[in-house]
């Protein structure tokens, strides 16, 4: 019993219709030629707020009661979930307070404020974001919106998978493999519910930063492993130290496995996305592409791959360094 | 009598099927909100070679006789046409020599070579690319492939318009305005043939660098005006000094007008494309977006705009400068 089902993903899709962008599938003959398989890119960079996170946030906030809407929501996030909650809250007329680390990418903090949310910065090393958020929620009577371990969040992110399978079918491609970034697992868990319901033979692989490979370790151990990484990852969006309590059993059931990619491999993938795909992708959004380019995940020759590119919110300075080969 | 008709565009589409990418339509709620109209982006950045030029080149080369294919083709171009001809030639097994200025963007020269073409660099200030190309053609008996003033090139580029109108209709949008970059006029002339055939009420506006506004001046003068600009434009792809003999009468018939945008406005549009659209766009590909953002072309409030974003081949250093606000 996972607490969330394919029917929840379908219900989320109905709630999101007309509010979220149905992102297109993109094909690059150059990439497909290089990989030796047809690669169908699902660019959530083109989603509202520049990342898939809007889907889950909107799906969660749309289900608040009238009373809850008045009292508002609080969330903690280093960036993309923050923006997703902030914009969903604005569209639904709900006050939002977002707790963000003081070293979050400036572009993500600025965008969150621009969507009308109140931002409370905290010191990542000295303060607990959970405690801050819970204190705010208690004081205001507001609802905490988790970034991944919540049935409505998982179901909302799952609409990426629903669209991907249907668009691939419309493009004449039966998906052999789907590749998706993993942080806490909300995106891949949701996607896996849709993919396994509509295309059971498709293998689903998760990709995470090598320094934050908690999901790979957890899947191998058969139980949730919590990391205490000492270093930051280039992928600011993928620094979850452990899979979620809700997402992990779904991943155990549906994933073929998970692999880790290094910062250097991610930077190379960002350059490839710039040079060849002409897409602006943030580090965490690039891990699936990195896994393909390094053949850490090898699709069957001549097969079809669904590649989820999850976000494009990257500071200009970091992007400039990546495309100049300075990372 | 223009020498090229809508039927030629339809024939080009049949020739390109399965070879060119049918680029998607992209919608950004943030952009549409800012402009006050629904903006449907046609990103030819996602086309093979990163620009629409592949369409015209392939359409032209696919019509070579067996004998002509053996003798090969020669073209002169600062970049995107070079890559389009080089790749079309490789796909069709035709030898290609491309005459490129020695100060063309390095990324475009490298890509042209990577597609298997032989590159002959020339000095833009001291040599005539036409003379060099004609000498090569005479020596080898090869066919010169013009970059815009050719019926097959115009018809091939016109397939952008064919797709745009049909995709807009499928998305429920009747196009009030179409915005397209202009250099020699091959792209906008071709697009205008398709748009005026399928959606006669749509207004078509061209956008060019303010320093290379030969089309605006020519349309106002009622005859082809040739500029002798002293400065380079940021838009290396749009430095044609005069409209074409074939393209100009088509533009006279079908365009509502043309406007110029400055380098600073183009750089600002590149930043917007990076920050909000998450698209990598080269300077020349951004002029339509610049015209929208500056309200130099103002669509009817609540109307629908088709925005052609023509290419994304930009050197990393220039792109880094643009997104850092150093241009």
PDB file of N, CA, C and O in Angstrom, chain A residues 51-118:
ATOM      1  N   UNK A  51      10.418  24.318 -13.984  1.00  0.00           N
ATOM      2  CA  UNK A  51      10.692  22.980 -13.437  1.00  0.00           C
ATOM      3  C   UNK A  51       9.366  22.267 -13.165  1.00  0.00           C
ATOM      4  O   UNK A  51       8.332  22.901 -12.963  1.00  0.00           O
ATOM      5  N   UNK A  52       9.426  20.933 -13.119  1.00  0.00           N
ATOM      6  CA  UNK A  52       8.227  20.106 -12.918  1.00  0.00           C
ATOM      7  C   UNK A  52       7.521  20.399 -11.604  1.00  0.00           C
ATOM      8  O   UNK A  52       6.358  20.030 -11.436  1.00  0.00           O
ATOM      9  N   UNK A  53       8.195  21.037 -10.655  1.00  0.00           N
ATOM     10  CA  UNK A  53       7.667  21.178  -9.293  1.00  0.00           C
ATOM     11  C   UNK A  53       6.314  21.875  -9.229  1.00  0.00           C
ATOM     12  O   UNK A  53       5.570  21.699  -8.257  1.00  0.00           O
ATOM     13  N   UNK A  54       6.003  22.683 -10.255  1.00  0.00           N
ATOM     14  CA  UNK A  54       4.695  23.343 -10.258  1.00  0.00           C
ATOM     15  C   UNK A  54       3.553  22.330 -10.239  1.00  0.00           C
ATOM     16  O   UNK A  54       2.498  22.583  -9.657  1.00  0.00           O
ATOM     17  N   UNK A  55       3.788  21.192 -10.905  1.00  0.00           N
ATOM     18  CA  UNK A  55       2.707  20.207 -11.029  1.00  0.00           C
ATOM     19  C   UNK A  55       2.243  19.696  -9.659  1.00  0.00           C
ATOM     20  O   UNK A  55       1.052  19.723  -9.330  1.00  0.00           O
ATOM     21  N   UNK A  56       3.187  19.220  -8.878  1.00  0.00           N
ATOM     22  CA  UNK A  56       2.833  18.674  -7.574  1.00  0.00           C
ATOM     23  C   UNK A  56       2.268  19.732  -6.644  1.00  0.00           C
ATOM     24  O   UNK A  56       1.297  19.494  -5.924  1.00  0.00           O
ATOM     25  N   UNK A  57       2.893  20.920  -6.679  1.00  0.00           N
ATOM     26  CA  UNK A  57       2.452  21.987  -5.779  1.00  0.00           C
ATOM     27  C   UNK A  57       1.012  22.392  -6.099  1.00  0.00           C
ATOM     28  O   UNK A  57       0.177  22.544  -5.200  1.00  0.00           O
ATOM     29  N   UNK A  58       0.729  22.553  -7.398  1.00  0.00           N
ATOM     30  CA  UNK A  58      -0.631  22.966  -7.776  1.00  0.00           C
ATOM     31  C   UNK A  58      -1.642  21.880  -7.391  1.00  0.00           C
ATOM     32  O   UNK A  58      -2.725  22.163  -6.883  1.00  0.00           O
ATOM     33  N   UNK A  59      -1.260  20.634  -7.643  1.00  0.00           N
ATOM     34  CA  UNK A  59      -2.169  19.526  -7.312  1.00  0.00           C
ATOM     35  C   UNK A  59      -2.461  19.491  -5.814  1.00  0.00           C
ATOM     36  O   UNK A  59      -3.595  19.236  -5.402  1.00  0.00           O
ATOM     37  N   UNK A  60      -1.451  19.783  -4.993  1.00  0.00           N
ATOM     38  CA  UNK A  60      -1.663  19.786  -3.548  1.00  0.00           C
ATOM     39  C   UNK A  60      -2.525  20.975  -3.118  1.00  0.00           C
ATOM     40  O   UNK A  60      -3.492  20.815  -2.383  1.00  0.00           O
ATOM     41  N   UNK A  61      -2.172  22.158  -3.592  1.00  0.00           N
ATOM     42  CA  UNK A  61      -2.872  23.366  -3.141  1.00  0.00           C
ATOM     43  C   UNK A  61      -4.317  23.423  -3.648  1.00  0.00           C
ATOM     44  O   UNK A  61      -5.186  23.994  -2.980  1.00  0.00           O
ATOM     45  N   UNK A  62      -4.553  22.824  -4.822  1.00  0.00           N
ATOM     46  CA  UNK A  62      -5.921  22.834  -5.362  1.00  0.00           C
ATOM     47  C   UNK A  62      -6.862  22.009  -4.492  1.00  0.00           C
ATOM     48  O   UNK A  62      -8.080  22.143  -4.594  1.00  0.00           O
ATOM     49  N   UNK A  63      -6.292  21.153  -3.622  1.00  0.00           N
ATOM     50  CA  UNK A  63      -7.128  20.304  -2.774  1.00  0.00           C
ATOM     51  C   UNK A  63      -7.281  20.844  -1.348  1.00  0.00           C
ATOM     52  O   UNK A  63      -7.877  20.179  -0.496  1.00  0.00           O
ATOM     53  N   UNK A  64      -6.754  22.046  -1.100  1.00  0.00           N
ATOM     54  CA  UNK A  64      -6.950  22.658   0.218  1.00  0.00           C
ATOM     55  C   UNK A  64      -8.429  23.009   0.407  1.00  0.00           C
ATOM     56  O   UNK A  64      -9.113  23.374  -0.549  1.00  0.00           O
ATOM     57  N   UNK A  65      -8.887  22.928   1.633  1.00  0.00           N
ATOM     58  CA  UNK A  65     -10.258  23.374   1.927  1.00  0.00           C
ATOM     59  C   UNK A  65     -10.293  24.907   1.895  1.00  0.00           C
ATOM     60  O   UNK A  65      -9.242  25.564   1.930  1.00  0.00           O
ATOM     61  N   UNK A  66     -11.477  25.473   1.839  1.00  0.00           N
ATOM     62  CA  UNK A  66     -11.631  26.936   1.815  1.00  0.00           C
ATOM     63  C   UNK A  66     -10.965  27.550   3.052  1.00  0.00           C
ATOM     64  O   UNK A  66     -10.287  28.576   2.978  1.00  0.00           O
ATOM     65  N   UNK A  67     -11.133  26.882   4.159  1.00  0.00           N
ATOM     66  CA  UNK A  67     -10.554  27.353   5.409  1.00  0.00           C
ATOM     67  C   UNK A  67      -9.021  27.312   5.358  1.00  0.00           C
ATOM     68  O   UNK A  67      -8.341  28.269   5.748  1.00  0.00           O
ATOM     69  N   UNK A  68      -8.489  26.208   4.847  1.00  0.00           N
ATOM     70  CA  UNK A  68      -7.030  26.075   4.731  1.00  0.00           C
ATOM     71  C   UNK A  68      -6.458  27.127   3.779  1.00  0.00           C
ATOM     72  O   UNK A  68      -5.373  27.650   4.001  1.00  0.00           O
ATOM     73  N   UNK A  69      -7.193  27.405   2.710  1.00  0.00           N
ATOM     74  CA  UNK A  69      -6.713  28.414   1.752  1.00  0.00           C
ATOM     75  C   UNK A  69      -6.534  29.771   2.428  1.00  0.00           C
ATOM     76  O   UNK A  69      -5.612  30.514   2.136  1.00  0.00           O
ATOM     77  N   UNK A  70      -7.445  30.090   3.325  1.00  0.00           N
ATOM     78  CA  UNK A  70      -7.369  31.374   4.014  1.00  0.00           C
ATOM     79  C   UNK A  70      -6.146  31.448   4.928  1.00  0.00           C
ATOM     80  O   UNK A  70      -5.471  32.465   4.996  1.00  0.00           O
ATOM     81  N   UNK A  71      -5.861  30.336   5.576  1.00  0.00           N
ATOM     82  CA  UNK A  71      -4.747  30.339   6.537  1.00  0.00           C
ATOM     83  C   UNK A  71      -3.391  30.239   5.859  1.00  0.00           C
ATOM     84  O   UNK A  71      -2.374  30.559   6.456  1.00  0.00           O
ATOM     85  N   UNK A  72      -3.383  29.777   4.631  1.00  0.00           N
ATOM     86  CA  UNK A  72      -2.140  29.781   3.862  1.00  0.00           C
ATOM     87  C   UNK A  72      -1.293  28.538   4.002  1.00  0.00           C
ATOM     88  O   UNK A  72      -1.638  27.612   4.749  1.00  0.00           O
ATOM     89  N   UNK A  73      -0.173  28.539   3.280  1.00  0.00           N
ATOM     90  CA  UNK A  73       0.721  27.380   3.271  1.00  0.00           C
ATOM     91  C   UNK A  73       2.143  27.811   3.607  1.00  0.00           C
ATOM     92  O   UNK A  73       2.511  28.973   3.454  1.00  0.00           O
ATOM     93  N   UNK A  74       2.915  26.833   4.046  1.00  0.00           N
ATOM     94  CA  UNK A  74       4.336  27.064   4.282  1.00  0.00           C
ATOM     95  C   UNK A  74       5.103  25.884   3.685  1.00  0.00           C
ATOM     96  O   UNK A  74       4.618  24.753   3.701  1.00  0.00           O
ATOM     97  N   UNK A  75       6.248  26.191   3.104  1.00  0.00           N
ATOM     98  CA  UNK A  75       7.053  25.129   2.496  1.00  0.00           C
ATOM     99  C   UNK A  75       8.516  25.443   2.724  1.00  0.00           C
ATOM    100  O   UNK A  75       8.885  26.597   2.928  1.00  0.00           O
ATOM    101  N   UNK A  76       9.362  24.394   2.693  1.00  0.00           N
ATOM    102  CA  UNK A  76      10.809  24.647   2.725  1.00  0.00           C
ATOM    103  C   UNK A  76      11.425  23.967   1.517  1.00  0.00           C
ATOM    104  O   UNK A  76      11.029  22.877   1.130  1.00  0.00           O
ATOM    105  N   UNK A  77      12.371  24.681   0.911  1.00  0.00           N
ATOM    106  CA  UNK A  77      12.909  24.197  -0.361  1.00  0.00           C
ATOM    107  C   UNK A  77      14.103  25.044  -0.733  1.00  0.00           C
ATOM    108  O   UNK A  77      14.173  26.231  -0.434  1.00  0.00           O
ATOM    109  N   UNK A  78      15.070  24.425  -1.417  1.00  0.00           N
ATOM    110  CA  UNK A  78      16.226  25.181  -1.894  1.00  0.00           C
ATOM    111  C   UNK A  78      15.907  25.919  -3.184  1.00  0.00           C
ATOM    112  O   UNK A  78      16.708  26.696  -3.655  1.00  0.00           O
ATOM    113  N   UNK A  79      14.727  25.672  -3.768  1.00  0.00           N
ATOM    114  CA  UNK A  79      14.504  26.450  -4.958  1.00  0.00           C
ATOM    115  C   UNK A  79      13.302  26.128  -5.814  1.00  0.00           C
ATOM    116  O   UNK A  79      12.382  26.931  -5.905  1.00  0.00           O
ATOM    117  N   UNK A  80      13.283  24.971  -6.449  1.00  0.00           N
ATOM    118  CA  UNK A  80      12.232  24.741  -7.435  1.00  0.00           C
ATOM    119  C   UNK A  80      10.875  24.472  -6.800  1.00  0.00           C
ATOM    120  O   UNK A  80       9.851  24.958  -7.278  1.00  0.00           O
ATOM    121  N   UNK A  81      10.862  23.710  -5.715  1.00  0.00           N
ATOM    122  CA  UNK A  81       9.608  23.492  -4.992  1.00  0.00           C
ATOM    123  C   UNK A  81       9.104  24.825  -4.437  1.00  0.00           C
ATOM    124  O   UNK A  81       7.897  25.109  -4.465  1.00  0.00           O
ATOM    125  N   UNK A  82      10.040  25.651  -3.990  1.00  0.00           N
ATOM    126  CA  UNK A  82       9.678  26.984  -3.492  1.00  0.00           C
ATOM    127  C   UNK A  82       8.907  27.764  -4.549  1.00  0.00           C
ATOM    128  O   UNK A  82       7.843  28.336  -4.288  1.00  0.00           O
ATOM    129  N   UNK A  83       9.463  27.770  -5.763  1.00  0.00           N
ATOM    130  CA  UNK A  83       8.811  28.514  -6.840  1.00  0.00           C
ATOM    131  C   UNK A  83       7.476  27.887  -7.227  1.00  0.00           C
ATOM    132  O   UNK A  83       6.508  28.581  -7.536  1.00  0.00           O
ATOM    133  N   UNK A  84       7.445  26.563  -7.237  1.00  0.00           N
ATOM    134  CA  UNK A  84       6.200  25.867  -7.594  1.00  0.00           C
ATOM    135  C   UNK A  84       5.087  26.202  -6.616  1.00  0.00           C
ATOM    136  O   UNK A  84       3.959  26.527  -7.009  1.00  0.00           O
ATOM    137  N   UNK A  85       5.399  26.147  -5.315  1.00  0.00           N
ATOM    138  CA  UNK A  85       4.397  26.465  -4.290  1.00  0.00           C
ATOM    139  C   UNK A  85       4.013  27.938  -4.383  1.00  0.00           C
ATOM    140  O   UNK A  85       2.831  28.294  -4.301  1.00  0.00           O
ATOM    141  N   UNK A  86       5.003  28.808  -4.583  1.00  0.00           N
ATOM    142  CA  UNK A  86       4.719  30.246  -4.629  1.00  0.00           C
ATOM    143  C   UNK A  86       3.766  30.576  -5.774  1.00  0.00           C
ATOM    144  O   UNK A  86       2.797  31.322  -5.603  1.00  0.00           O
ATOM    145  N   UNK A  87       4.024  30.018  -6.960  1.00  0.00           N
ATOM    146  CA  UNK A  87       3.159  30.339  -8.103  1.00  0.00           C
ATOM    147  C   UNK A  87       1.785  29.691  -7.959  1.00  0.00           C
ATOM    148  O   UNK A  87       0.755  30.327  -8.216  1.00  0.00           O
ATOM    149  N   UNK A  88       1.749  28.425  -7.523  1.00  0.00           N
ATOM    150  CA  UNK A  88       0.452  27.759  -7.326  1.00  0.00           C
ATOM    151  C   UNK A  88      -0.379  28.542  -6.312  1.00  0.00           C
ATOM    152  O   UNK A  88      -1.590  28.736  -6.489  1.00  0.00           O
ATOM    153  N   UNK A  89       0.278  29.017  -5.254  1.00  0.00           N
ATOM    154  CA  UNK A  89      -0.420  29.788  -4.227  1.00  0.00           C
ATOM    155  C   UNK A  89      -0.979  31.081  -4.817  1.00  0.00           C
ATOM    156  O   UNK A  89      -2.132  31.449  -4.569  1.00  0.00           O
ATOM    157  N   UNK A  90      -0.180  31.751  -5.628  1.00  0.00           N
ATOM    158  CA  UNK A  90      -0.657  32.997  -6.238  1.00  0.00           C
ATOM    159  C   UNK A  90      -1.872  32.739  -7.123  1.00  0.00           C
ATOM    160  O   UNK A  90      -2.883  33.446  -7.062  1.00  0.00           O
ATOM    161  N   UNK A  91      -1.777  31.690  -7.949  1.00  0.00           N
ATOM    162  CA  UNK A  91      -2.880  31.388  -8.878  1.00  0.00           C
ATOM    163  C   UNK A  91      -4.153  31.021  -8.126  1.00  0.00           C
ATOM    164  O   UNK A  91      -5.258  31.283  -8.598  1.00  0.00           O
ATOM    165  N   UNK A  92      -3.998  30.411  -6.943  1.00  0.00           N
ATOM    166  CA  UNK A  92      -5.163  29.957  -6.186  1.00  0.00           C
ATOM    167  C   UNK A  92      -5.541  30.946  -5.079  1.00  0.00           C
ATOM    168  O   UNK A  92      -6.469  30.690  -4.317  1.00  0.00           O
ATOM    169  N   UNK A  93      -4.813  32.061  -4.997  1.00  0.00           N
ATOM    170  CA  UNK A  93      -5.151  33.078  -3.994  1.00  0.00           C
ATOM    171  C   UNK A  93      -4.847  32.664  -2.569  1.00  0.00           C
ATOM    172  O   UNK A  93      -5.575  33.022  -1.633  1.00  0.00           O
ATOM    173  N   UNK A  94      -3.775  31.900  -2.392  1.00  0.00           N
ATOM    174  CA  UNK A  94      -3.410  31.384  -1.067  1.00  0.00           C
ATOM    175  C   UNK A  94      -2.128  32.077  -0.604  1.00  0.00           C
ATOM    176  O   UNK A  94      -1.150  32.116  -1.340  1.00  0.00           O
ATOM    177  N   UNK A  95      -2.082  32.621   0.623  1.00  0.00           N
ATOM    178  CA  UNK A  95      -0.824  33.191   1.116  1.00  0.00           C
ATOM    179  C   UNK A  95       0.219  32.091   1.304  1.00  0.00           C
ATOM    180  O   UNK A  95      -0.120  30.984   1.718  1.00  0.00           O
ATOM    181  N   UNK A  96       1.494  32.405   0.992  1.00  0.00           N
ATOM    182  CA  UNK A  96       2.542  31.381   1.092  1.00  0.00           C
ATOM    183  C   UNK A  96       3.791  31.961   1.739  1.00  0.00           C
ATOM    184  O   UNK A  96       4.207  33.074   1.421  1.00  0.00           O
ATOM    185  N   UNK A  97       4.363  31.193   2.649  1.00  0.00           N
ATOM    186  CA  UNK A  97       5.664  31.530   3.240  1.00  0.00           C
ATOM    187  C   UNK A  97       6.624  30.396   2.877  1.00  0.00           C
ATOM    188  O   UNK A  97       6.309  29.220   3.071  1.00  0.00           O
ATOM    189  N   UNK A  98       7.771  30.763   2.311  1.00  0.00           N
ATOM    190  CA  UNK A  98       8.726  29.737   1.888  1.00  0.00           C
ATOM    191  C   UNK A  98      10.013  29.892   2.684  1.00  0.00           C
ATOM    192  O   UNK A  98      10.594  30.984   2.742  1.00  0.00           O
ATOM    193  N   UNK A  99      10.459  28.804   3.290  1.00  0.00           N
ATOM    194  CA  UNK A  99      11.697  28.767   4.055  1.00  0.00           C
ATOM    195  C   UNK A  99      12.802  28.267   3.130  1.00  0.00           C
ATOM    196  O   UNK A  99      12.740  27.138   2.643  1.00  0.00           O
ATOM    197  N   UNK A 100      13.781  29.144   2.834  1.00  0.00           N
ATOM    198  CA  UNK A 100      14.837  28.795   1.871  1.00  0.00           C
ATOM    199  C   UNK A 100      16.213  28.978   2.500  1.00  0.00           C
ATOM    200  O   UNK A 100      16.420  29.911   3.278  1.00  0.00           O
ATOM    201  N   UNK A 101      17.174  28.112   2.132  1.00  0.00           N
ATOM    202  CA  UNK A 101      18.535  28.291   2.658  1.00  0.00           C
ATOM    203  C   UNK A 101      19.148  29.578   2.122  1.00  0.00           C
ATOM    204  O   UNK A 101      18.884  29.974   0.978  1.00  0.00           O
ATOM    205  N   UNK A 102      19.944  30.232   2.936  1.00  0.00           N
ATOM    206  CA  UNK A 102      20.510  31.525   2.529  1.00  0.00           C
ATOM    207  C   UNK A 102      21.490  31.371   1.368  1.00  0.00           C
ATOM    208  O   UNK A 102      21.791  32.345   0.687  1.00  0.00           O
ATOM    209  N   UNK A 103      21.964  30.137   1.099  1.00  0.00           N
ATOM    210  CA  UNK A 103      22.862  29.941  -0.032  1.00  0.00           C
ATOM    211  C   UNK A 103      22.151  29.317  -1.241  1.00  0.00           C
ATOM    212  O   UNK A 103      22.794  28.770  -2.137  1.00  0.00           O
ATOM    213  N   UNK A 104      20.837  29.389  -1.282  1.00  0.00           N
ATOM    214  CA  UNK A 104      20.111  28.904  -2.466  1.00  0.00           C
ATOM    215  C   UNK A 104      20.473  29.786  -3.662  1.00  0.00           C
ATOM    216  O   UNK A 104      20.821  30.954  -3.487  1.00  0.00           O
ATOM    217  N   UNK A 105      20.402  29.233  -4.896  1.00  0.00           N
ATOM    218  CA  UNK A 105      20.695  30.061  -6.067  1.00  0.00           C
ATOM    219  C   UNK A 105      19.866  31.344  -6.051  1.00  0.00           C
ATOM    220  O   UNK A 105      18.654  31.315  -5.844  1.00  0.00           O
ATOM    221  N   UNK A 106      20.526  32.462  -6.277  1.00  0.00           N
ATOM    222  CA  UNK A 106      19.858  33.767  -6.200  1.00  0.00           C
ATOM    223  C   UNK A 106      18.659  33.827  -7.135  1.00  0.00           C
ATOM    224  O   UNK A 106      17.623  34.417  -6.813  1.00  0.00           O
ATOM    225  N   UNK A 107      18.789  33.193  -8.307  1.00  0.00           N
ATOM    226  CA  UNK A 107      17.714  33.231  -9.296  1.00  0.00           C
ATOM    227  C   UNK A 107      16.454  32.576  -8.735  1.00  0.00           C
ATOM    228  O   UNK A 107      15.332  32.991  -9.027  1.00  0.00           O
ATOM    229  N   UNK A 108      16.641  31.541  -7.895  1.00  0.00           N
ATOM    230  CA  UNK A 108      15.483  30.830  -7.346  1.00  0.00           C
ATOM    231  C   UNK A 108      14.832  31.632  -6.221  1.00  0.00           C
ATOM    232  O   UNK A 108      13.615  31.670  -6.091  1.00  0.00           O
ATOM    233  N   UNK A 109      15.638  32.296  -5.404  1.00  0.00           N
ATOM    234  CA  UNK A 109      15.094  33.139  -4.330  1.00  0.00           C
ATOM    235  C   UNK A 109      14.324  34.314  -4.936  1.00  0.00           C
ATOM    236  O   UNK A 109      13.189  34.611  -4.539  1.00  0.00           O
ATOM    237  N   UNK A 110      14.938  34.960  -5.932  1.00  0.00           N
ATOM    238  CA  UNK A 110      14.294  36.121  -6.554  1.00  0.00           C
ATOM    239  C   UNK A 110      12.977  35.723  -7.210  1.00  0.00           C
ATOM    240  O   UNK A 110      11.967  36.428  -7.087  1.00  0.00           O
ATOM    241  N   UNK A 111      12.970  34.577  -7.884  1.00  0.00           N
ATOM    242  CA  UNK A 111      11.747  34.154  -8.574  1.00  0.00           C
ATOM    243  C   UNK A 111      10.651  33.835  -7.564  1.00  0.00           C
ATOM    244  O   UNK A 111       9.482  34.173  -7.769  1.00  0.00           O
ATOM    245  N   UNK A 112      11.027  33.215  -6.462  1.00  0.00           N
ATOM    246  CA  UNK A 112      10.034  32.863  -5.442  1.00  0.00           C
ATOM    247  C   UNK A 112       9.357  34.124  -4.902  1.00  0.00           C
ATOM    248  O   UNK A 112       8.128  34.180  -4.747  1.00  0.00           O
ATOM    249  N   UNK A 113      10.177  35.149  -4.638  1.00  0.00           N
ATOM    250  CA  UNK A 113       9.610  36.427  -4.181  1.00  0.00           C
ATOM    251  C   UNK A 113       8.748  37.056  -5.265  1.00  0.00           C
ATOM    252  O   UNK A 113       7.685  37.619  -4.989  1.00  0.00           O
ATOM    253  N   UNK A 114       9.207  36.966  -6.509  1.00  0.00           N
ATOM    254  CA  UNK A 114       8.455  37.583  -7.607  1.00  0.00           C
ATOM    255  C   UNK A 114       7.073  36.958  -7.764  1.00  0.00           C
ATOM    256  O   UNK A 114       6.137  37.608  -8.222  1.00  0.00           O
ATOM    257  N   UNK A 115       6.938  35.693  -7.405  1.00  0.00           N
ATOM    258  CA  UNK A 115       5.621  35.058  -7.482  1.00  0.00           C
ATOM    259  C   UNK A 115       4.723  35.484  -6.326  1.00  0.00           C
ATOM    260  O   UNK A 115       3.584  35.044  -6.227  1.00  0.00           O
ATOM    261  N   UNK A 116       5.254  36.291  -5.431  1.00  0.00           N
ATOM    262  CA  UNK A 116       4.396  36.860  -4.393  1.00  0.00           C
ATOM    263  C   UNK A 116       4.500  36.166  -3.049  1.00  0.00           C
ATOM    264  O   UNK A 116       3.789  36.519  -2.112  1.00  0.00           O
ATOM    265  N   UNK A 117       5.383  35.181  -2.935  1.00  0.00           N
ATOM    266  CA  UNK A 117       5.514  34.498  -1.650  1.00  0.00           C
ATOM    267  C   UNK A 117       6.421  35.301  -0.722  1.00  0.00           C
ATOM    268  O   UNK A 117       7.261  36.079  -1.170  1.00  0.00           O
ATOM    269  N   UNK A 118       6.218  35.094   0.589  1.00  0.00           N
ATOM    270  CA  UNK A 118       7.126  35.658   1.575  1.00  0.00           C
ATOM    271  C   UNK A 118       8.258  34.645   1.777  1.00  0.00           C
ATOM    272  O   UNK A 118       8.004  33.452   1.939  1.00  0.00           O
TER     273      UNK A 118
END
